[in-house]
Amino acid sequence: MAIIEVSNLKKSFGQLDVLKQITFNVNKNDVVAVIGPSGSGKSTMLRSLVHLEEINGGSITVSGEPLVKEGVYSKPQEVKRITSKMGMVFQHFNLFPHLTVKENLELPPRLVKKESPEDIQKRSSELLGKIGLADRASAYPANLSGGQKQRVAIARALMMNPEILLFDEPTSALDPELTGEVLEVMKALAEEQMTMIVVTHEMGFAREVANKVMFMDNGEIIESGHPSELFTNPKNERTKAFLTRSL
Ligand code: ADP
Ligand code: MG
């Protein structure tokens, strides 16, 4: 079953065509690694999925519901409901600095007001345990390491029970010794069958955890396939050149 279907997605900034007719699907339980050089449109692609960017043409469907169909967006309340099926984790964490870890987790579901505070608290404690930060519930983001902050950002995204998690270079802002703890949390989610799209430079993670790799260059998906195929036997010259530089 497709969680995300993208067809002929186009996005420009002024004269600059950043995404040129992109088409791909993400199925339930897929872990899709998106790789490619800086400026190739990876972030713009993820941001378009959650409507942080307005696209200029094409369609995006989330679990069978149209977010945008041939360039025409659904009604604002529909767009809000459909994008809320997706959770996003950013390179720079984007935690609320004036809130504690626990408050960071609990604020988004509280704003939606669909659940009791008890249910929300129960889930935040469970998730803090899961990311190994049960003892830091009352800490403020400024007093956490980068790796801890990113684990909190992942837990916060999970608080909304998303159908899919999108990661935009989740370890790129971290000191090398802190990337492992974040990748471990992501790997555990993959093992629990979480559907994910991960923009990453971590080729080891892509190879080990992803079941599909998409190589983007200059606003296009140049090549995609299973990591065992794409990493060992890339077909396109641009993919080969990129992998030679990255591995
Ligand atoms: P990547 O994430 O692969 O590095 P981006 O999606 O960030 O690539 O950027 C793709 C291209 O779009 C780049 O040329 C970038 O300069 C341009 N771009 C991204 N965001 C904007 C924006 N808000 N306004 C103008 N150009 C942008
Ligand atoms: Mg980017």
XYZ file of N, CA, C and O in Angstrom, residues 11-172:
648
model
N 8.703 22.192 -8.875
C 8.851 23.319 -7.950
C 9.940 24.240 -8.475
O 11.045 23.799 -8.788
N 9.611 25.525 -8.573
C 10.618 26.518 -8.956
C 10.668 27.600 -7.905
O 9.674 27.891 -7.243
N 11.853 28.184 -7.767
C 11.988 29.442 -7.021
C 12.333 30.486 -8.072
O 13.452 30.503 -8.587
N 11.366 31.322 -8.441
C 11.598 32.275 -9.526
C 11.934 31.519 -10.803
O 11.187 30.644 -11.231
N 13.081 31.853 -11.380
C 13.488 31.230 -12.647
C 14.121 29.857 -12.440
O 14.352 29.128 -13.396
N 14.427 29.557 -11.171
C 15.204 28.344 -10.894
C 14.274 27.135 -10.735
O 13.481 27.074 -9.802
N 14.388 26.180 -11.654
C 13.596 24.945 -11.556
C 14.319 23.987 -10.615
O 15.322 23.395 -10.985
N 13.787 23.876 -9.396
C 14.484 23.110 -8.355
C 14.057 21.641 -8.371
O 14.873 20.751 -8.110
N 12.785 21.368 -8.672
C 12.317 19.990 -8.824
C 11.649 19.894 -10.191
O 10.740 20.672 -10.506
N 12.122 18.940 -10.989
C 11.679 18.851 -12.384
C 10.920 17.550 -12.599
O 11.519 16.520 -12.849
N 9.622 17.589 -12.459
C 8.800 16.409 -12.780
C 9.237 15.172 -11.998
O 9.588 14.145 -12.582
N 9.201 15.303 -10.681
C 9.613 14.168 -9.850
C 8.450 13.203 -9.632
O 7.338 13.624 -9.309
N 8.712 11.920 -9.796
C 7.690 10.885 -9.585
C 8.274 9.755 -8.741
O 9.367 9.264 -9.052
N 7.611 9.417 -7.649
C 8.019 8.242 -6.858
C 6.902 7.858 -5.893
O 6.019 8.661 -5.616
N 6.973 6.640 -5.396
C 6.029 6.166 -4.380
C 6.800 5.709 -3.151
O 7.918 5.227 -3.275
N 6.167 5.843 -1.997
C 6.691 5.247 -0.774
C 5.604 4.325 -0.242
O 4.471 4.763 -0.015
N 5.935 3.057 -0.086
C 4.950 2.090 0.409
C 5.042 1.964 1.916
O 6.072 2.310 2.518
N 3.983 1.426 2.509
C 3.967 1.199 3.949
C 5.172 0.342 4.333
O 5.491 -0.625 3.639
N 5.836 0.728 5.413
C 7.024 0.044 5.971
C 8.309 0.264 5.171
O 9.346 -0.295 5.524
N 8.252 1.051 4.099
C 9.489 1.384 3.374
C 10.381 2.264 4.227
O 9.887 3.130 4.984
N 11.687 2.065 4.099
C 12.658 3.049 4.577
C 13.413 3.514 3.334
O 14.180 2.753 2.738
N 13.115 4.744 2.920
C 13.690 5.278 1.691
C 14.814 6.244 2.055
O 14.586 7.214 2.784
N 16.013 5.969 1.605
C 17.128 6.902 1.796
C 17.249 7.753 0.545
O 17.271 7.224 -0.570
N 17.297 9.080 0.739
C 17.468 10.003 -0.386
C 18.874 10.564 -0.305
O 19.249 11.162 0.712
N 19.643 10.329 -1.347
C 21.021 10.815 -1.372
C 21.203 11.715 -2.589
O 20.382 11.695 -3.512
N 22.267 12.510 -2.565
C 22.539 13.385 -3.705
C 23.300 14.610 -3.245
O 23.294 14.939 -2.060
N 23.949 15.296 -4.199
C 24.772 16.441 -3.823
C 23.956 17.588 -3.238
O 22.741 17.667 -3.435
N 24.644 18.468 -2.535
C 24.043 19.673 -1.991
C 23.439 20.491 -3.134
O 24.039 20.606 -4.199
N 22.222 20.998 -2.910
C 21.562 21.811 -3.922
C 20.765 21.010 -4.938
O 20.173 21.573 -5.859
N 20.685 19.695 -4.764
C 19.981 18.877 -5.765
C 18.462 18.884 -5.584
O 17.738 18.378 -6.433
N 17.980 19.442 -4.461
C 16.524 19.566 -4.267
C 15.944 18.621 -3.231
O 14.722 18.529 -3.076
N 16.798 17.970 -2.452
C 16.329 16.980 -1.479
C 15.442 17.621 -0.408
O 14.346 17.129 -0.108
N 15.918 18.718 0.190
C 15.119 19.385 1.233
C 13.829 19.941 0.656
O 12.760 19.819 1.282
N 13.905 20.537 -0.514
C 12.702 21.102 -1.132
C 11.672 19.999 -1.381
O 10.470 20.201 -1.185
N 12.141 18.827 -1.754
C 11.231 17.700 -1.986
C 10.519 17.324 -0.684
O 9.290 17.231 -0.643
N 11.284 17.161 0.409
C 10.655 16.809 1.696
C 9.710 17.910 2.159
O 8.601 17.633 2.631
N 10.161 19.155 2.048
C 9.348 20.285 2.510
C 8.045 20.397 1.702
O 7.007 20.792 2.233
N 8.109 20.015 0.426
C 6.897 20.031 -0.404
C 5.885 19.000 0.093
O 4.673 19.246 0.059
N 6.378 17.863 0.568
C 5.459 16.811 1.023
C 4.618 17.288 2.201
O 3.445 16.931 2.313
N 5.223 18.080 3.093
C 4.482 18.536 4.277
C 3.952 19.969 4.123
O 3.560 20.603 5.088
N 3.982 20.453 2.891
C 3.418 21.769 2.568
C 4.151 22.925 3.241
O 3.557 23.961 3.551
N 5.458 22.725 3.480
C 6.279 23.878 3.884
C 6.709 24.636 2.633
O 7.186 25.767 2.726
N 6.568 24.007 1.474
C 6.731 24.678 0.179
C 5.487 24.398 -0.651
O 4.944 23.291 -0.596
N 5.036 25.385 -1.409
C 3.936 25.193 -2.355
C 4.532 24.760 -3.685
O 5.446 25.420 -4.194
N 4.021 23.674 -4.235
C 4.573 23.216 -5.505
C 3.897 23.928 -6.677
O 2.842 24.549 -6.521
N 4.521 23.857 -7.845
C 4.016 24.562 -9.023
C 3.298 23.643 -10.001
O 2.731 24.115 -10.994
N 3.336 22.347 -9.736
C 2.634 21.429 -10.625
C 2.825 20.012 -10.141
O 3.738 19.737 -9.370
N 1.912 19.130 -10.560
C 2.016 17.732 -10.176
C 1.100 17.400 -9.011
O 0.341 18.249 -8.542
N 1.201 16.155 -8.548
C 0.278 15.657 -7.526
C 1.025 14.993 -6.384
O 2.070 14.378 -6.591
N 0.461 15.152 -5.169
C 0.960 14.443 -3.986
C -0.255 13.831 -3.294
O -1.218 14.541 -2.975
N -0.198 12.509 -3.091
C -1.289 11.803 -2.428
C -0.726 11.125 -1.190
O 0.347 10.522 -1.251
N -1.414 11.259 -0.049
C -0.953 10.660 1.206
C -2.020 9.673 1.681
O -3.172 10.071 1.888
N -1.652 8.422 1.825
C -2.588 7.323 2.126
C -3.888 7.463 1.341
O -4.972 7.425 1.919
N -3.755 7.657 0.071
C -4.919 7.685 -0.809
C -5.657 9.013 -0.876
O -6.597 9.164 -1.645
N -5.216 9.999 -0.062
C -5.928 11.284 -0.054
C -5.092 12.365 -0.747
O -3.910 12.520 -0.442
N -5.708 13.110 -1.659
C -4.938 14.111 -2.395
C -4.618 15.348 -1.554
O -5.527 16.027 -1.075
N -3.320 15.594 -1.380
C -2.884 16.872 -0.793
C -2.954 17.930 -1.884
O -3.472 19.033 -1.679
N -2.420 17.550 -3.046
C -2.470 18.436 -4.202
C -2.606 17.553 -5.440
O -1.944 16.522 -5.551
N -3.523 17.949 -6.314
C -3.808 17.135 -7.499
C -3.612 18.009 -8.729
O -4.286 19.020 -8.884
N -2.672 17.610 -9.570
C -2.333 18.378 -10.783
C -2.226 19.872 -10.483
O -2.826 20.710 -11.152
N -1.468 20.153 -9.431
C -1.152 21.549 -9.108
C -2.201 22.263 -8.278
O -1.982 23.388 -7.843
N -3.353 21.619 -8.025
C -4.419 22.281 -7.254
C -4.500 21.653 -5.863
O -4.731 20.452 -5.721
N -4.297 22.499 -4.841
C -4.316 22.011 -3.461
C -5.737 21.739 -2.980
O -6.684 22.420 -3.392
N -5.865 20.756 -2.095
C -7.144 20.537 -1.425
C -7.436 21.723 -0.510
O -6.574 22.570 -0.282
N -8.648 21.752 0.037
C -9.053 22.864 0.923
C -8.113 22.948 2.119
O -7.608 21.924 2.596
N -7.902 24.164 2.661
C -6.931 24.334 3.751
C -7.106 23.358 4.916
O -6.117 22.813 5.413
N -8.337 23.102 5.354
C -8.486 22.172 6.501
C -8.125 20.740 6.123
O -7.642 19.977 6.952
N -8.336 20.397 4.834
C -7.920 19.078 4.343
C -6.393 18.995 4.280
O -5.799 17.995 4.657
N -5.783 20.056 3.791
C -4.309 20.109 3.700
C -3.720 19.927 5.097
O -2.778 19.151 5.302
N -4.313 20.566 6.075
C -3.835 20.478 7.449
C -3.973 19.050 7.975
O -3.052 18.493 8.579
N -5.118 18.447 7.731
C -5.362 17.089 8.205
C -4.423 16.098 7.514
O -3.847 15.218 8.160
N -4.255 16.260 6.217
C -3.435 15.307 5.453
C -1.952 15.459 5.827
O -1.252 14.460 6.011
N -1.480 16.694 5.973
C -0.055 16.862 6.326
C 0.206 16.390 7.760
O 1.329 16.009 8.090
N -0.831 16.364 8.601
C -0.611 15.915 9.983
C -0.370 14.404 10.067
O -0.015 13.888 11.122
N -0.530 13.691 8.961
C -0.186 12.260 8.937
C 1.320 12.052 8.845
O 1.799 10.930 8.913
N 2.041 13.167 8.594
C 3.491 13.067 8.405
C 4.214 13.816 9.516
O 3.808 14.913 9.897
N 5.278 13.215 10.034
C 6.109 13.893 11.023
C 7.437 14.256 10.371
O 7.910 13.526 9.506
N 7.995 15.393 10.785
C 9.250 15.833 10.155
C 10.305 16.078 11.222
O 10.029 16.673 12.264
N 11.513 15.625 10.931
C 12.665 15.866 11.807
C 13.701 16.642 10.995
O 14.092 16.207 9.907
N 14.111 17.785 11.525
C 14.983 18.697 10.782
C 16.443 18.541 11.209
O 16.739 18.047 12.301
N 17.326 19.056 10.382
C 18.757 19.017 10.698
C 19.054 19.732 12.014
O 19.855 19.262 12.826
N 18.387 20.886 12.221
C 18.709 21.707 13.396
C 17.664 21.570 14.510
O 17.399 22.514 15.249
N 17.050 20.391 14.615
C 16.196 19.966 15.740
C 14.905 20.774 15.863
O 13.841 20.213 16.069
N 15.005 22.121 15.818
C 13.822 22.988 15.945
C 12.990 22.705 17.195
O 11.764 22.737 17.162
N 13.654 22.428 18.321
C 12.923 22.288 19.588
C 12.517 23.670 20.097
O 13.123 24.671 19.721
N 11.486 23.709 20.953
C 11.094 24.975 21.578
C 12.047 25.228 22.741
O 12.041 24.460 23.723
N 12.877 26.285 22.669
C 13.931 26.461 23.675
C 13.411 26.773 25.077
O 14.072 26.467 26.065
N 12.223 27.367 25.156
C 11.692 27.786 26.468
C 10.878 26.683 27.127
O 10.313 26.895 28.194
N 10.773 25.513 26.484
C 10.021 24.406 27.066
C 10.957 23.270 27.439
O 11.973 23.056 26.780
N 10.593 22.538 28.494
C 11.380 21.358 28.867
C 11.186 20.260 27.816
O 10.312 20.352 26.950
N 11.988 19.220 27.957
C 11.885 18.069 27.058
C 10.461 17.514 27.055
O 9.837 17.320 26.005
N 9.937 17.295 28.262
C 8.577 16.750 28.387
C 7.544 17.692 27.761
O 6.646 17.262 27.030
N 7.709 18.986 27.996
C 6.767 19.961 27.424
C 6.884 20.026 25.895
O 5.883 20.216 25.194
N 8.124 19.884 25.393
C 8.304 19.844 23.942
C 7.512 18.701 23.323
O 6.910 18.850 22.263
N 7.523 17.555 24.003
C 6.804 16.386 23.485
C 5.292 16.578 23.586
O 4.551 16.180 22.695
N 4.854 17.170 24.682
C 3.410 17.187 24.957
C 2.665 18.351 24.312
O 1.449 18.278 24.129
N 3.393 19.411 23.951
C 2.696 20.577 23.396
C 1.935 20.275 22.093
O 0.744 20.601 22.005
N 2.578 19.640 21.088
C 1.834 19.451 19.820
C 0.525 18.674 19.993
O -0.534 19.163 19.546
N 0.505 17.516 20.670
C -0.790 16.834 20.816
C -1.780 17.614 21.690
O -2.991 17.543 21.465
N -1.270 18.403 22.662
C -2.193 19.200 23.486
C -2.903 20.262 22.660
O -4.074 20.560 22.882
N -2.169 20.834 21.690
C -2.777 21.870 20.847
C -3.907 21.293 20.001
O -4.872 21.981 19.686
N -3.777 20.021 19.637
C -4.810 19.383 18.816
C -6.065 19.071 19.643
O -7.176 19.021 19.109
N -5.860 18.890 20.969
C -6.975 18.732 21.921
C -7.887 17.542 21.623
O -9.090 17.597 21.815
N -7.316 16.467 21.122
C -8.151 15.289 20.847
C -8.017 14.229 21.926
O -8.816 13.317 22.007
N -6.964 14.348 22.742
C -6.662 13.300 23.718
C -6.644 13.890 25.111
O -6.373 15.078 25.283
N -6.838 13.026 26.102
C -6.765 13.500 27.481
C -5.304 13.760 27.838
O -4.406 13.106 27.299
N -5.065 14.724 28.766
C -3.689 14.980 29.217
C -3.022 13.715 29.754
O -1.820 13.533 29.574
N -3.808 12.825 30.371
C -3.230 11.584 30.921
C -2.671 10.703 29.809
O -1.579 10.156 29.921
N -3.439 10.583 28.722
C -2.970 9.764 27.598
C -1.705 10.361 26.987
O -0.778 9.643 26.612
N -1.692 11.689 26.899
C -0.531 12.370 26.310
C 0.691 12.154 27.195
O 1.789 11.838 26.706
N 0.508 12.274 28.499
C 1.634 12.083 29.429
C 2.153 10.657 29.398
O 3.361 10.424 29.479
N 1.218 9.722 29.273
C 1.611 8.313 29.229
C 2.516 8.088 28.011
O 3.564 7.451 28.108
N 2.096 8.634 26.879
C 2.881 8.432 25.654
C 4.228 9.147 25.732
O 5.246 8.631 25.286
N 4.255 10.342 26.312
C 5.539 11.051 26.376
C 6.515 10.287 27.271
O 7.699 10.181 26.948
N 6.025 9.705 28.379
C 6.953 8.921 29.224
C 7.460 7.701 28.473
O 8.639 7.352 28.561
N 6.546 7.034 27.756
C 6.967 5.848 26.994
C 8.035 6.216 25.975
O 9.057 5.540 25.852
N 7.787 7.319 25.253
C 8.723 7.694 24.192
C 10.058 8.159 24.769
O 11.114 7.873 24.206
N 10.009 8.858 25.912
C 11.283 9.271 26.539
C 12.095 8.053 26.950
O 13.323 8.033 26.824
N 11.402 7.020 27.435
C 12.086 5.770 27.766
C 12.711 5.156 26.522
O 13.857 4.722 26.526
N 11.947 5.184 25.465
C 12.381 4.552 24.219
C 13.639 5.212 23.641
O 14.504 4.532 23.085
N 13.726 6.533 23.769
C 14.914 7.223 23.232
C 16.008 7.345 24.296
O 17.023 8.010 24.089
N 15.788 6.711 25.449
C 16.822 6.674 26.478
C 17.001 7.978 27.236
O 18.084 8.274 27.732
N 15.940 8.786 27.335
C 16.066 10.083 28.011
C 15.022 10.276 29.109
O 14.643 11.403 29.432
N 14.592 9.167 29.712
C 13.587 9.253 30.777
C 14.056 10.177 31.901
O 13.257 10.889 32.504
N 15.350 10.204 32.161
C 15.875 11.016 33.267
C 16.076 12.487 32.879
O 16.491 13.283 33.718
N 15.799 12.869 31.625
C 15.997 14.264 31.224
C 14.680 14.974 30.926
O 14.668 16.032 30.287
N 13.572 14.439 31.409
C 12.244 15.001 31.098
C 12.129 16.481 31.460
O 11.473 17.251 30.762
N 12.804 16.903 32.565
C 12.663 18.297 33.009
C 13.779 19.200 32.508
O 13.827 20.375 32.869
N 14.667 18.658 31.693
C 15.776 19.473 31.181
C 15.294 20.390 30.064
O 14.293 20.106 29.392
N 16.009 21.488 29.877
C 15.742 22.375 28.748
C 16.692 22.021 27.603
O 17.814 21.539 27.855
N 16.268 22.266 26.362
C 17.107 21.894 25.215
C 18.549 22.403 25.321
O 19.484 21.684 24.952
N 18.733 23.618 25.856
C 20.085 24.186 25.935
C 21.028 23.311 26.768
O 22.247 23.392 26.607
N 20.453 22.498 27.654
C 21.287 21.656 28.514
C 21.444 20.220 27.995
O 21.890 19.343 28.728
N 21.068 20.016 26.740
C 21.218 18.687 26.136
C 22.311 18.730 25.075
O 22.574 19.774 24.481
N 22.910 17.572 24.818
C 23.852 17.464 23.699
C 23.050 17.468 22.394
O 21.827 17.262 22.399
N 23.749 17.676 21.284
C 23.076 17.652 19.982
C 22.379 16.330 19.713
O 21.256 16.294 19.201
N 23.030 15.246 20.088
C 22.431 13.927 19.868
C 21.164 13.750 20.687
O 20.165 13.200 20.215
N 21.213 14.238 21.939
C 20.016 14.169 22.799
C 18.895 15.025 22.220
O 17.734 14.619 22.195
N 19.254 16.237 21.738
C 18.230 17.118 21.157
C 17.549 16.446 19.972
O 16.325 16.507 19.825
N 18.352 15.797 19.138
C 17.747 15.177 17.957
C 16.880 13.980 18.344
O 15.843 13.740 17.732
N 17.275 13.253 19.397
C 16.420 12.150 19.858
C 15.095 12.700 20.386
O 14.026 12.108 20.161
N 15.149 13.843 21.067
C 13.908 14.480 21.544
C 13.050 14.913 20.349
O 11.825 14.723 20.351
N 13.697 15.458 19.319
C 12.932 15.895 18.136
C 12.232 14.703 17.480
O 11.097 14.814 17.008
N 12.887 13.559 17.470
C 12.269 12.357 16.898
C 11.072 11.934 17.756
O 9.982 11.651 17.241
N 11.266 11.925 19.086
C 10.161 11.555 19.985
C 8.998 12.528 19.828
O 7.827 12.124 19.835
N 9.323 13.808 19.681
C 8.248 14.795 19.524
C 7.436 14.520 18.251
O 6.211 14.594 18.254
N 8.135 14.177 17.164
C 7.418 13.846 15.921
C 6.537 12.610 16.131
O 5.411 12.538 15.639
N 7.038 11.648 16.906
C 6.275 10.409 17.132
C 5.048 10.633 18.008
O 4.100 9.844 17.970
N 5.062 11.676 18.822
C 3.925 11.982 19.704
C 2.621 12.136 18.921
O 1.537 11.905 19.440
N 2.724 12.548 17.644
C 1.525 12.760 16.840
C 1.097 11.490 16.095
O 0.212 11.546 15.243
N 1.730 10.359 16.426
C 1.403 9.080 15.761
C 1.368 9.195 14.236
O 0.376 8.826 13.599
N 2.442 9.687 13.639
C 2.424 9.870 12.181
C 2.429 8.529 11.447
O 2.895 7.527 11.985
N 1.924 8.555 10.224
C 1.975 7.352 9.382
C 3.340 7.219 8.728
O 3.722 6.141 8.283
N 4.034 8.340 8.639
C 5.362 8.331 8.036
C 6.209 9.426 8.682
O 5.682 10.480 9.057
N 7.490 9.152 8.839
C 8.416 10.157 9.367
C 9.374 10.573 8.265
O 9.915 9.724 7.555
N 9.579 11.884 8.156
C 10.511 12.431 7.173
C 11.696 13.030 7.926
O 11.506 13.794 8.879
N 12.886 12.668 7.519
C 14.104 13.171 8.176
C 14.929 13.946 7.157
O 15.263 13.412 6.100
N 15.290 15.185 7.485
C 16.157 15.963 6.590
C 17.547 16.086 7.208
O 17.785 16.937 8.067
N 18.441 15.242 6.793
C 19.823 15.213 7.290
C 19.885 15.291 8.816
O 20.490 16.212 9.380
N 19.282 14.312 9.482
C 19.138 14.395 10.941
C 20.449 14.361 11.716
O 20.464 14.770 12.875
N 21.521 13.921 11.076
C 22.787 13.851 11.827
C 23.836 14.827 11.300
O 24.947 14.864 11.814
N 23.469 15.644 10.309
C 24.486 16.500 9.680
C 24.993 17.620 10.576
O 26.089 18.135 10.366
